[in-house]
Coordinates of C-alpha atoms in Angstrom, one line a residue:
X1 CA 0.0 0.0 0.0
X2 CA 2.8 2.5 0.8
X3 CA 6.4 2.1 -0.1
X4 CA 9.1 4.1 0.8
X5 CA 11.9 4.1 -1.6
X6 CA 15.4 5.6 -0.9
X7 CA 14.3 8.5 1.0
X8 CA 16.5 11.6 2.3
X9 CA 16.0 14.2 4.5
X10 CA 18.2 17.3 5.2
X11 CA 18.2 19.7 7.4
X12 CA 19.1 23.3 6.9
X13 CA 22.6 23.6 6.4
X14 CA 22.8 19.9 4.7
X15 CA 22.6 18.0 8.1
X16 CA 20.9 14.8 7.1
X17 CA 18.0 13.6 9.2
X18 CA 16.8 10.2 7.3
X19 CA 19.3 8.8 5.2
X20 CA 18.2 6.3 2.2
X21 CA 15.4 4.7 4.3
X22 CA 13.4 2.0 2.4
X23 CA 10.0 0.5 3.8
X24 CA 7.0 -1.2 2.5
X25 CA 4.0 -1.8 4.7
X26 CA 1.4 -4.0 3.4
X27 CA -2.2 -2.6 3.6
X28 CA -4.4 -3.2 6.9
X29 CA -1.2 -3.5 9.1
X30 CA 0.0 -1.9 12.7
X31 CA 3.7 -0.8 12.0
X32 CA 5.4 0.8 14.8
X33 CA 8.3 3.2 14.6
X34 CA 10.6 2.5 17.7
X35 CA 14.3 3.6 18.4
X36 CA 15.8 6.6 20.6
X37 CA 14.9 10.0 20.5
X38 CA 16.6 11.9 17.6
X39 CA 16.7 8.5 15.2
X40 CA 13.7 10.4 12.7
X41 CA 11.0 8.6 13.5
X42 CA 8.5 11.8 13.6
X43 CA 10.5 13.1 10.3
X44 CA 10.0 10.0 8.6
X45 CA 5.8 10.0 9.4
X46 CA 5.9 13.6 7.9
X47 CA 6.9 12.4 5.0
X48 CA 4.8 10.2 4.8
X49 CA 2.4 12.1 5.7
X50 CA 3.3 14.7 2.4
X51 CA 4.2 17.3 5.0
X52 CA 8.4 17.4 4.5
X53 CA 9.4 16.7 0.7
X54 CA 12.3 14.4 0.8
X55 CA 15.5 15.9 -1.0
X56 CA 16.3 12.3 -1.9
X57 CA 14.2 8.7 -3.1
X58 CA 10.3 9.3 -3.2
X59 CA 7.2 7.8 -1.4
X60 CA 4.3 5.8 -2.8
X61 CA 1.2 5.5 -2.0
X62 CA -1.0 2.8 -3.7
X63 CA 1.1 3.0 -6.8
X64 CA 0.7 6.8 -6.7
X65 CA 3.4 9.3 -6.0
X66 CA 2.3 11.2 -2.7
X67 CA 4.4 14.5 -4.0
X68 CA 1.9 14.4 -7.3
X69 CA -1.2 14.4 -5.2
X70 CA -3.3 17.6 -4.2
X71 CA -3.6 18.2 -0.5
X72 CA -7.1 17.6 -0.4
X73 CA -6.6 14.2 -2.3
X74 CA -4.0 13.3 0.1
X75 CA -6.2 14.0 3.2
X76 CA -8.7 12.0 1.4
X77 CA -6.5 8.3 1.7
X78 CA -4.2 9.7 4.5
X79 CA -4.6 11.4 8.2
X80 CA -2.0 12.2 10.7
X81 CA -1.9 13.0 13.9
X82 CA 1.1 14.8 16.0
X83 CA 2.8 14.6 18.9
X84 CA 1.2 17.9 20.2
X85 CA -2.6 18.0 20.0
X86 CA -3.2 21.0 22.0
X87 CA -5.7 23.6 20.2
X88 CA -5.4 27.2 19.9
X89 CA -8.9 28.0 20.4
X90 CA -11.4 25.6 22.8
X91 CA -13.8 24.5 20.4
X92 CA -17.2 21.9 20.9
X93 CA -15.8 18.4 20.6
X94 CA -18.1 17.6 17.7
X95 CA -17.0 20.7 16.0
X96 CA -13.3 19.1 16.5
X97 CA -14.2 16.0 15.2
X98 CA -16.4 17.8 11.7
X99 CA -12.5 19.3 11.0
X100 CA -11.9 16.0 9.9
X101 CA -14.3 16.4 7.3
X102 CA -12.9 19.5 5.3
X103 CA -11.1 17.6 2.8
X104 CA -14.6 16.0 1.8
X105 CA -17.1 19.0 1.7
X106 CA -17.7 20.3 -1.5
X107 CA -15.7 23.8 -2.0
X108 CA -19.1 26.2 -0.6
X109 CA -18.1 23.8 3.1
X110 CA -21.6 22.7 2.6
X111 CA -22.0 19.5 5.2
X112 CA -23.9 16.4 4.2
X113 CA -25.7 13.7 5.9
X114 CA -22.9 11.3 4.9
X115 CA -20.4 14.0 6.5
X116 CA -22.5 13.9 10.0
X117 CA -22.6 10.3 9.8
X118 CA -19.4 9.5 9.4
X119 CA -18.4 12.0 12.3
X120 CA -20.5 10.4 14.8
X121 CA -18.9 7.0 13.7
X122 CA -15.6 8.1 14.6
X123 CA -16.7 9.2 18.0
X124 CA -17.9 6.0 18.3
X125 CA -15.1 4.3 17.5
X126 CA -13.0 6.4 19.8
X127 CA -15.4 6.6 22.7
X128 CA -16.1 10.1 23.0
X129 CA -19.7 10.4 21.6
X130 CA -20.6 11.2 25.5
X131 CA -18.0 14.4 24.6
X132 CA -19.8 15.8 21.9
X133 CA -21.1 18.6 23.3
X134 CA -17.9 19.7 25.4
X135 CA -15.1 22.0 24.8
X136 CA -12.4 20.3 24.4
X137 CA -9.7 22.0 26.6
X138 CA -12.2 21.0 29.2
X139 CA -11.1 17.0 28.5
X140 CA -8.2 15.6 30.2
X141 CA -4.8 15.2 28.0
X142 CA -6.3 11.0 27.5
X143 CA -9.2 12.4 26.6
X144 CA -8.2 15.0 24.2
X145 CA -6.4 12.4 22.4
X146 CA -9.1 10.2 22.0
X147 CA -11.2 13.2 20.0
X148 CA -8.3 14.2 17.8
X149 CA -8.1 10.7 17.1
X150 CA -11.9 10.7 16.1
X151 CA -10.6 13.9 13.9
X152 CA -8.3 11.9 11.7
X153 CA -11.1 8.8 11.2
X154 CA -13.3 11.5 10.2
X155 CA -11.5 11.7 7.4
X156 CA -12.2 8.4 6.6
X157 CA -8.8 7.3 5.5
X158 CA -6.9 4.0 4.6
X159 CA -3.6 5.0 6.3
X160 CA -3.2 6.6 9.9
X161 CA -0.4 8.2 10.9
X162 CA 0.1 8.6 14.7
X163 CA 3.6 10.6 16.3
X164 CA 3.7 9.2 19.4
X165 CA -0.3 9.1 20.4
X166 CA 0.2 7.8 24.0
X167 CA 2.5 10.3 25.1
X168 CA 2.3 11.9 28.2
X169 CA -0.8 9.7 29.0
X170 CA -1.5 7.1 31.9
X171 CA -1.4 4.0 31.5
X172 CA -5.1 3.4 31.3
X173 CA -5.8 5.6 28.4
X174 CA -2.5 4.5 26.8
X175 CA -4.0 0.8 26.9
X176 CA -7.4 2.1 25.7
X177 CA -6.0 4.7 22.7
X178 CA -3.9 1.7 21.5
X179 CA -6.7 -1.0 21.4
X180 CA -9.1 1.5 19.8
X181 CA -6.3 1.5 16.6
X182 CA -5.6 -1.8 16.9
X183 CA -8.8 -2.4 16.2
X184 CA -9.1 -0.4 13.5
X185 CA -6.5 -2.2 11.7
X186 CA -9.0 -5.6 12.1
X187 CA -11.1 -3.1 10.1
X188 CA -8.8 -2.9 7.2
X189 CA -7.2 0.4 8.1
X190 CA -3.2 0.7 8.1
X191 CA -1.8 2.4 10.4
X192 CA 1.9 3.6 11.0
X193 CA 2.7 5.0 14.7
X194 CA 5.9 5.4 16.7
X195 CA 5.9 4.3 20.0
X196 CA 8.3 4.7 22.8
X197 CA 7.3 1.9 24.8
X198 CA 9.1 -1.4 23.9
X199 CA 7.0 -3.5 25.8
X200 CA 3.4 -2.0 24.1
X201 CA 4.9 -1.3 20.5
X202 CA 5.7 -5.0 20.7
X203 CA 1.5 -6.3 22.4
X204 CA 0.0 -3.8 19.8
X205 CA 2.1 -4.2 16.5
X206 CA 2.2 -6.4 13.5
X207 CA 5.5 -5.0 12.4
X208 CA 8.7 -3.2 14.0
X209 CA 11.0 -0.8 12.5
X210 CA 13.5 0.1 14.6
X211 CA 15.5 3.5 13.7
X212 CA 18.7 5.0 15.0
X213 CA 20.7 8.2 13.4
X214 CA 18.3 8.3 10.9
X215 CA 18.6 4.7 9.4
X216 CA 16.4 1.3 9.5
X217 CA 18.3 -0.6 11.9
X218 CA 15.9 -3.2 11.4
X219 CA 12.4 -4.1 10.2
X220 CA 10.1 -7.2 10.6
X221 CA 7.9 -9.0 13.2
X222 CA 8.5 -8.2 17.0
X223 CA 10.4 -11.3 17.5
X224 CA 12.9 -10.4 15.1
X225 CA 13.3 -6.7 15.7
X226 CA 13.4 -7.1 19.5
X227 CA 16.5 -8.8 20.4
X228 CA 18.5 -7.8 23.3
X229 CA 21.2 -7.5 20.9
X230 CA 19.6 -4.7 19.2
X231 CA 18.4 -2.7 21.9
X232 CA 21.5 -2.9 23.4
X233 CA 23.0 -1.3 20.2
X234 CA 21.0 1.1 19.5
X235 CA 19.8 2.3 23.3
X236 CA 22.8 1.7 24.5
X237 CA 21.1 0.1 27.5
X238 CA 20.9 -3.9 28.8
X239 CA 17.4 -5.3 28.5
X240 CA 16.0 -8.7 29.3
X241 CA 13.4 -9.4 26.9
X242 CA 11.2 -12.8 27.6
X243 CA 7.0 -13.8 27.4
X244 CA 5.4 -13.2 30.4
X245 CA 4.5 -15.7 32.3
X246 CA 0.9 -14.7 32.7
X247 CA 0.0 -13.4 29.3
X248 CA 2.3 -14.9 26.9
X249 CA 3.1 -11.5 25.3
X250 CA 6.4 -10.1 25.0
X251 CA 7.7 -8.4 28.0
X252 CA 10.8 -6.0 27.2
X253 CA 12.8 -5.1 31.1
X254 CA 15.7 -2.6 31.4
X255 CA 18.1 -4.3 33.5
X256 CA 20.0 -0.9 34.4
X257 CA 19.9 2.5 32.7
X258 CA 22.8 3.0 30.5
X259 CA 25.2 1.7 32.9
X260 CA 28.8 2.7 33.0
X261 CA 28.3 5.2 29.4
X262 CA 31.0 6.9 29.0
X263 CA 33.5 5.1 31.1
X264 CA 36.6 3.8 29.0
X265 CA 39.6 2.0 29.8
X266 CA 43.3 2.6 28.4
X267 CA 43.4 0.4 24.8
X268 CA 45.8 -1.4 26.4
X269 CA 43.5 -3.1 29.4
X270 CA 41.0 -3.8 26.6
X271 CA 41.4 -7.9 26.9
X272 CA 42.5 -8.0 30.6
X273 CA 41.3 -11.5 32.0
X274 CA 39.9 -10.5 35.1
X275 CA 38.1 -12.5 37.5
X276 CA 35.2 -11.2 40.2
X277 CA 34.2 -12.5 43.3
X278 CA 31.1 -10.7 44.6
X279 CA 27.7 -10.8 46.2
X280 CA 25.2 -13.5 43.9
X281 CA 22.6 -10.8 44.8
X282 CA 24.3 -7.3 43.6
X283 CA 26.8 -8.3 41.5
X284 CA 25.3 -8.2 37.9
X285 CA 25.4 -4.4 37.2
X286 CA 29.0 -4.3 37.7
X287 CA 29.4 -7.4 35.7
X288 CA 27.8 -6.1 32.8
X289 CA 29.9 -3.2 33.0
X290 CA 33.0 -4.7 33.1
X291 CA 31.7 -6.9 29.9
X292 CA 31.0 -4.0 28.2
X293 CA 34.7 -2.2 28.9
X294 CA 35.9 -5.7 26.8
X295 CA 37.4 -7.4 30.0
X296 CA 37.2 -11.2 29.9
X297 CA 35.4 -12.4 32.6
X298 CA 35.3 -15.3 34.8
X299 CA 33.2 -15.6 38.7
X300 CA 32.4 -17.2 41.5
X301 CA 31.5 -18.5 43.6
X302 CA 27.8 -17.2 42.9
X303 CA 24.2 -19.3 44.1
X304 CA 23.0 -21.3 41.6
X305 CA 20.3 -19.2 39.6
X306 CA 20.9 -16.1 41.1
X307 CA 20.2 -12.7 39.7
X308 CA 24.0 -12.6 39.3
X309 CA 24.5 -16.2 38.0
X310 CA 21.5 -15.8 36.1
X311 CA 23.5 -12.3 34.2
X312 CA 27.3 -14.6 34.1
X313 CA 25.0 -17.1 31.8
X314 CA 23.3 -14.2 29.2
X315 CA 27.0 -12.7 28.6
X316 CA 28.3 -16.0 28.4
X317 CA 30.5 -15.8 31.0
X318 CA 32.4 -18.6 33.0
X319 CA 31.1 -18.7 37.0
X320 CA 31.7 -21.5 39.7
X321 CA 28.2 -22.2 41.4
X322 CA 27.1 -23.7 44.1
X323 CA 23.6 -25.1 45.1
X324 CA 21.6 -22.4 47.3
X325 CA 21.8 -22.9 50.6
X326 CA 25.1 -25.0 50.5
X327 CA 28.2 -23.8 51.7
X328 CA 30.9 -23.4 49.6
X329 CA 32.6 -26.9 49.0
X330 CA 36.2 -28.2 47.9
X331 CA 35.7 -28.3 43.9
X332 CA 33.9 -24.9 43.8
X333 CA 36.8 -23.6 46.3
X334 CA 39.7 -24.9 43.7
X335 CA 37.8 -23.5 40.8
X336 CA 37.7 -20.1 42.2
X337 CA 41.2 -20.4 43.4
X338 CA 42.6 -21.6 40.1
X339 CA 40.5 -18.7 38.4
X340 CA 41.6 -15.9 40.3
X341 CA 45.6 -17.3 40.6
X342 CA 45.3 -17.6 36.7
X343 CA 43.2 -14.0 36.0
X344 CA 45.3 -10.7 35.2
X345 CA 43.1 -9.5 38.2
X346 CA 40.7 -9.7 40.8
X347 CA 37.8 -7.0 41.7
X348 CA 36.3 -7.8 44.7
X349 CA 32.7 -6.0 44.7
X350 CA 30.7 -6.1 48.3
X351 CA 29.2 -9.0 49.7
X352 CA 28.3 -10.2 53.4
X353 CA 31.1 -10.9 55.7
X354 CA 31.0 -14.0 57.6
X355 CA 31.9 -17.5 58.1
X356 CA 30.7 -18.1 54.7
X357 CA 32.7 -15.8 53.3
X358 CA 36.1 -16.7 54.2
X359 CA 36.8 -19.0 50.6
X360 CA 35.8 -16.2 49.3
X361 CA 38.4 -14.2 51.0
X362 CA 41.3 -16.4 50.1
X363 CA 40.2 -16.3 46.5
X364 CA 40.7 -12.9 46.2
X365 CA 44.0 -13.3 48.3
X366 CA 45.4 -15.7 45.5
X367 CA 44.9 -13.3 42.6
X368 CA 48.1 -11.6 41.3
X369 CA 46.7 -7.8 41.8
X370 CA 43.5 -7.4 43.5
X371 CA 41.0 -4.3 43.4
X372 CA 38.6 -3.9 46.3
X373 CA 35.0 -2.1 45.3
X374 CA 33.4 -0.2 47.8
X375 CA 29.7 1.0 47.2
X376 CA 28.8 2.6 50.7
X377 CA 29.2 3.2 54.1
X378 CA 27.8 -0.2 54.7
X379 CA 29.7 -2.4 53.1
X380 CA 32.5 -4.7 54.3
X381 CA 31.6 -4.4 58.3
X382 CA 33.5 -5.9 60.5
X383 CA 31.9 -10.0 60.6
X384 CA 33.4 -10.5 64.5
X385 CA 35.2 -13.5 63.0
X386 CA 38.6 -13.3 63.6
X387 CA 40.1 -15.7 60.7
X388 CA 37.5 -13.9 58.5
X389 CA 38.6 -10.1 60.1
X390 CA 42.1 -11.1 59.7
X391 CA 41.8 -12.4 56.0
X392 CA 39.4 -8.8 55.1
X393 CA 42.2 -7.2 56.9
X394 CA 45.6 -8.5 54.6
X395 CA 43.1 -7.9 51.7
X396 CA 42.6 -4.5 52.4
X397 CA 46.2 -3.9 52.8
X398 CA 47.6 -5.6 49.2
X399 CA 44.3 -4.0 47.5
X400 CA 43.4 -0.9 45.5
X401 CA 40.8 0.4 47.2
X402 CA 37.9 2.4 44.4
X403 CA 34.3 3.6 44.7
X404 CA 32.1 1.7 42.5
X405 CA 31.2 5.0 40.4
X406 CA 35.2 5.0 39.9
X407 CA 35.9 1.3 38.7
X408 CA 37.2 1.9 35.1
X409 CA 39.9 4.9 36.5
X410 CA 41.0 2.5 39.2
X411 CA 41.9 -0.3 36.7
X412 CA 44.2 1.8 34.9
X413 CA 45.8 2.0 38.7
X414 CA 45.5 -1.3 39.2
X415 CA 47.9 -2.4 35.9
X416 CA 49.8 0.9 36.3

């Protein structure tokens, strides 16, 4: 129904905005436009939408070229809705909603039945009938979006064009705005809408196009498009993306935001083998970031399954387990020991001192240089073991001592 052929947009001075992006969306689809802010998803729906001439390629719209067509022919097959929906002037709902119409009255703005009718359908499909006689400015932001939506069906097109429509809304009228379209696509109706939430764009969408600097970084059903890979390079950001349990539906789950960007080691660390003993509970964020810095990693000894353990196995990344519950035994205890003798380093991030912890301890002892992570006040308190005190105590003293905001400077230290 619409394809989108080698298209370009500049801004002024030449700065490119979309660069060559190709698309096709089949008619009576859901296509959302997902990827950080700045990628050109809202300059790519005004394109489409006719509003921004591309410098470069051209767009098509049932065979037709959009740039050929009149305004009013294009409002005719097309509406589009923007991020900012906020009217100048309060006017009546239903006078709102009879905007839609203009591109279908004859040129005296003479309505017709079929003009009426085909207003009150779109309240109806949007809920906000019981509206009609309201200013609009009076309506809450949800519903204010639900009557500029009845504005663009008013205009009875086959392709929709939505920046953002849940924006700044709760979550019950985000649910209810994108169920309303969603079922307007079961209707026949295309509809192409970018969506910030991962988690919804992937519930409410047939397709995904993910954008970044103005480019299709890639295009397809939700399974394909949202890969942890992918988010992680475009967002920048770790995600753990799995079916929830209860509805089946795809659940997308930061796992920390943006961790350690901006943090850099000296070329020459990048490849360090470095091993870290830490707490199975807390220790994932710092493991990620040292995986992202290009350390190879090994760990242990982490509880079997734990959020840690359960972050060592999605990198990839060797750890010596033990059952929960169980102390740490002999073979663990030999593992770690060879793993930390053998690593460039150690980093030893917070966990509880105790009994427990005194394998642990010697581990870190073993390794040939040794950095000791502190994340608070609370951390590393005495245990009132003396073996265990003592051990904490010699570790401290051969140790480079950081804050864990401070890691990556502290490693340069460490192989200084």
């Amino acid at each position: 129904m619409i394809r989108v052929q080698e298209v370009g947009v500049e801004a002024a001075g030449g700065k490119p905005i979309l660069k060559r992006v190709s698309l096709e969306v089949a008619a009576g689809g859901f296509v959302g436009l997902i990827g950080p802010n700045g990628a050109g998803k809202s300059t790519l729906l005004k394109v489409l939408a006719g509003l921004i001439t591309p410098v470069t390629g051209q767009v098509l719209l049932d065979g037709c070229h959009l740039s050929a067509m009149s305004v009013r022919e294009r409002a005719k097959r097309l509406a589009y809705m923007p991020q900012q929906t906020d009217l100048s002037f309060s006017f009546p709902c239903w006078d709102v909603v009879m905007m839609g119409r203009n591109p279908h009255v004859d040129p005296l703005g003479r309505e017709t039945l079929a003009d009426v009718q085909a207003a009150e359908r779109a309240m109806q499909l949007t809920g906000t009938l019981v509206f009609k006689e309201r200013e609009i400015n009076e309506l809450s932001g949800g519903e204010r979006q639900l009557v500029v939506l009845a504005r663009a069906l008013a205009q009875e097109p086959k392709l929709l064009l939505l920046d953002e429509p849940t924006s700044h809304l709760d979550i019950a009228h985000q649910l209810e705005i994108l169920e309303r379209v969603k079922a307007l696509t079961e209707d026949g109706m295309t509809v192409i809408a970018s969506i910030h939430d991962l988690t919804l764009a992937a519930r409410y969408c047939d397709q995904l196009v993910l954008m970044n600097e103005g480019r299709l970084a890639a295009s397809g059903p939700p399974e394909e498009v949202l890969t942890e890979e992918n988010i992680r390079r475009v967002f920048g950001v770790d995600v753990r993306i799995a079916a929830d349990p209860l509805t089946g539906e795809w659940q997308v789950t930061p796992l920390a935001p943006k961790e350690g960007t901006g943090e850099s080691v000296p070329p020459e660390l990048a490849g360090k083998a470095l091993h870290l003993i830490c707490d199975s509970g807390r220790g994932a964020p710092l493991l990620r970031r040292l995986h992202r810095l290009g350390f190879r990693l090994t760990t242990g000894v982490l509880t079997e399954n734990s959020p840690t353990h359960a972050e060592a196995v999605r990198l990839g990344i060797p750890a010596v387990t033990e059952p929960a519950f169980t102390p740490i035994g002999e073979r663990a205890h030999a593992e770690n020991l060879r793993l930390a003798s053998q690593a460039d380093g150690v980093i030893v991030a917070p966990f509880p001192l105790g009994k427990g912890s005194r394998k642990n301890l010697e581990a870190a002892l073993a390794g040939k240089r040794v950095l000791l992570v502190r994340s608070g006040r609370q951390d590393w308190l005495e245990s009132g073991d003396e073996a265990v005190d003592e051990l904490f105590g010699a570790l401290c003293q051969r140790a480079v001592v950081a804050a864990d905001g401070n890691v990556a400077a502290a490693l340069g230290k460490l192989f200084a």
